[in-house]
C-alpha cells in the first residue's frame, strides 16, 4: 500500500495565512490614520471646531453661574473675530437670558459665524 505524504507539498506552504494578512491590514490602517490626521487642511477645521466648542463651554458655564448664584454674570470673549482682534462682553442675567450677539470666529483663514440666543443663552452655529 502506498501512502502519500503531503507535509512537504509546496502548495501548502505557499501564500500567507489569514493572521499575517490581518496584521498587515491593521498596520496599514494605523499608518493611513496617522497620515490623514496630520494633513494640514484637516487641522484647521478641527482647530476651528475646538474653538467653537470652547466658546460653547464658556457660554454654558457663565449662564450656569448666573442662574445658580442669582446674580448677573459677565465674561469677555477674546477671539480673533473675522480678521479683527476684538473683545466681546457677554452678560448673563439670573433668569438665564442674555443679549443677542453674532460672533464670527476665525482660525487659520477659516471662519465660522455663531449666534447667541437671547432666550436660551445658547450659542448656535449659523454658517461655516
Coordinates of C-alpha atoms in Angstrom, one line a residue:
X1 CA 0.0 0.0 0.0
X2 CA 1.3 3.4 -0.9
X3 CA 0.8 6.4 1.3
X4 CA 1.3 9.9 0.0
X5 CA 2.9 12.3 2.4
X6 CA 1.7 15.9 1.8
X7 CA 3.7 17.5 4.5
X8 CA 6.4 18.5 2.1
X9 CA 4.0 19.7 -0.5
X10 CA 5.0 23.2 -1.7
X11 CA 1.3 24.2 -2.2
X12 CA 0.6 24.0 1.5
X13 CA 3.4 26.4 2.3
X14 CA 2.8 28.9 -0.5
X15 CA 0.9 32.2 0.3
X16 CA 0.1 33.9 3.6
X17 CA -2.0 32.9 6.5
X18 CA -5.1 34.9 7.4
X19 CA -3.3 36.1 10.6
X20 CA -0.5 37.6 8.6
X21 CA -2.9 39.3 6.2
X22 CA -4.8 40.8 9.2
X23 CA -1.6 42.0 10.8
X24 CA -0.6 43.8 7.6
X25 CA -4.0 45.3 7.2
X26 CA -4.1 46.6 10.7
X27 CA -0.6 48.2 10.3
X28 CA -1.7 49.9 7.1
X29 CA -4.8 51.2 8.8
X30 CA -2.8 52.8 11.5
X31 CA -0.4 54.4 9.1
X32 CA -3.2 55.8 7.0
X33 CA -4.9 57.1 10.1
X34 CA -1.8 58.9 11.2
X35 CA -1.2 60.4 7.7
X36 CA -4.8 61.6 7.4
X37 CA -4.7 63.1 11.0
X38 CA -1.6 65.0 10.2
X39 CA -2.8 66.6 7.0
X40 CA -2.6 70.4 7.3
X41 CA -6.0 71.1 5.8
X42 CA -7.8 68.9 8.3
X43 CA -6.1 70.6 11.3
X44 CA -7.5 74.0 10.5
X45 CA -11.1 72.7 10.5
X46 CA -10.5 70.8 13.7
X47 CA -9.0 73.8 15.4
X48 CA -12.0 75.9 14.4
X49 CA -14.3 73.2 15.9
X50 CA -12.3 73.2 19.1
X51 CA -12.5 77.0 19.4
X52 CA -16.3 76.8 18.8
X53 CA -16.6 74.0 21.4
X54 CA -14.6 76.1 23.9
X55 CA -16.8 79.1 23.3
X56 CA -19.9 76.9 23.8
X57 CA -18.5 75.6 27.1
X58 CA -17.6 79.2 28.3
X59 CA -21.1 80.4 27.5
X60 CA -22.7 77.5 29.2
X61 CA -20.5 78.0 32.3
X62 CA -21.3 81.7 32.5
X63 CA -25.0 81.1 32.1
X64 CA -24.9 78.4 34.8
X65 CA -23.0 80.7 37.2
X66 CA -25.6 83.5 36.7
X67 CA -28.6 81.2 37.2
X68 CA -27.1 79.3 40.2
X69 CA -25.9 82.4 42.0
X70 CA -28.9 84.6 41.3
X71 CA -26.5 87.4 40.1
X72 CA -25.6 88.9 36.8
X73 CA -22.5 87.2 35.4
X74 CA -20.4 88.6 32.5
X75 CA -17.3 87.5 30.8
X76 CA -15.1 88.7 28.0
X77 CA -14.7 86.7 24.8
X78 CA -11.2 87.4 23.4
X79 CA -11.1 85.9 20.0
X80 CA -9.8 86.8 16.6
X81 CA -13.2 87.8 15.2
X82 CA -13.2 87.5 11.5
X83 CA -10.0 89.4 10.8
X84 CA -10.1 91.8 13.7
X85 CA -8.8 91.2 17.2
X86 CA -11.7 92.1 19.5
X87 CA -13.2 91.7 22.9
X88 CA -16.8 91.0 23.3
X89 CA -18.6 91.2 26.7
X90 CA -21.3 88.7 27.2
X91 CA -23.6 89.3 30.2
X92 CA -25.9 86.7 31.6
X93 CA -28.8 87.5 33.9
X94 CA -30.1 85.5 36.8
X95 CA -33.1 84.2 34.7
X96 CA -30.6 82.7 32.2
X97 CA -31.2 85.3 29.4
X98 CA -28.6 87.4 27.7
X99 CA -28.4 90.0 24.9
X100 CA -28.3 88.6 21.4
X101 CA -24.9 88.6 19.7
X102 CA -23.4 87.4 16.5
X103 CA -19.9 86.1 16.8
X104 CA -17.6 85.3 13.9
X105 CA -14.7 83.0 14.8
X106 CA -11.6 82.7 12.6
X107 CA -8.8 80.2 12.8
X108 CA -6.1 79.9 10.1
X109 CA -8.2 81.5 7.5
X110 CA -11.4 79.5 8.1
X111 CA -14.4 81.4 9.5
X112 CA -17.5 80.3 11.4
X113 CA -20.4 82.5 12.4
X114 CA -22.3 81.8 15.5
X115 CA -25.3 83.4 17.2
X116 CA -26.1 83.8 20.9
X117 CA -29.8 83.1 21.5
X118 CA -31.0 85.7 24.0
X119 CA -33.7 83.5 25.5
X120 CA -31.9 80.2 25.9
X121 CA -28.4 81.6 26.4
X122 CA -27.0 79.0 24.0
X123 CA -24.7 79.6 21.1
X124 CA -25.7 78.1 17.7
X125 CA -23.7 77.8 14.5
X126 CA -25.1 79.9 11.7
X127 CA -22.5 79.1 8.9
X128 CA -19.1 77.9 8.3

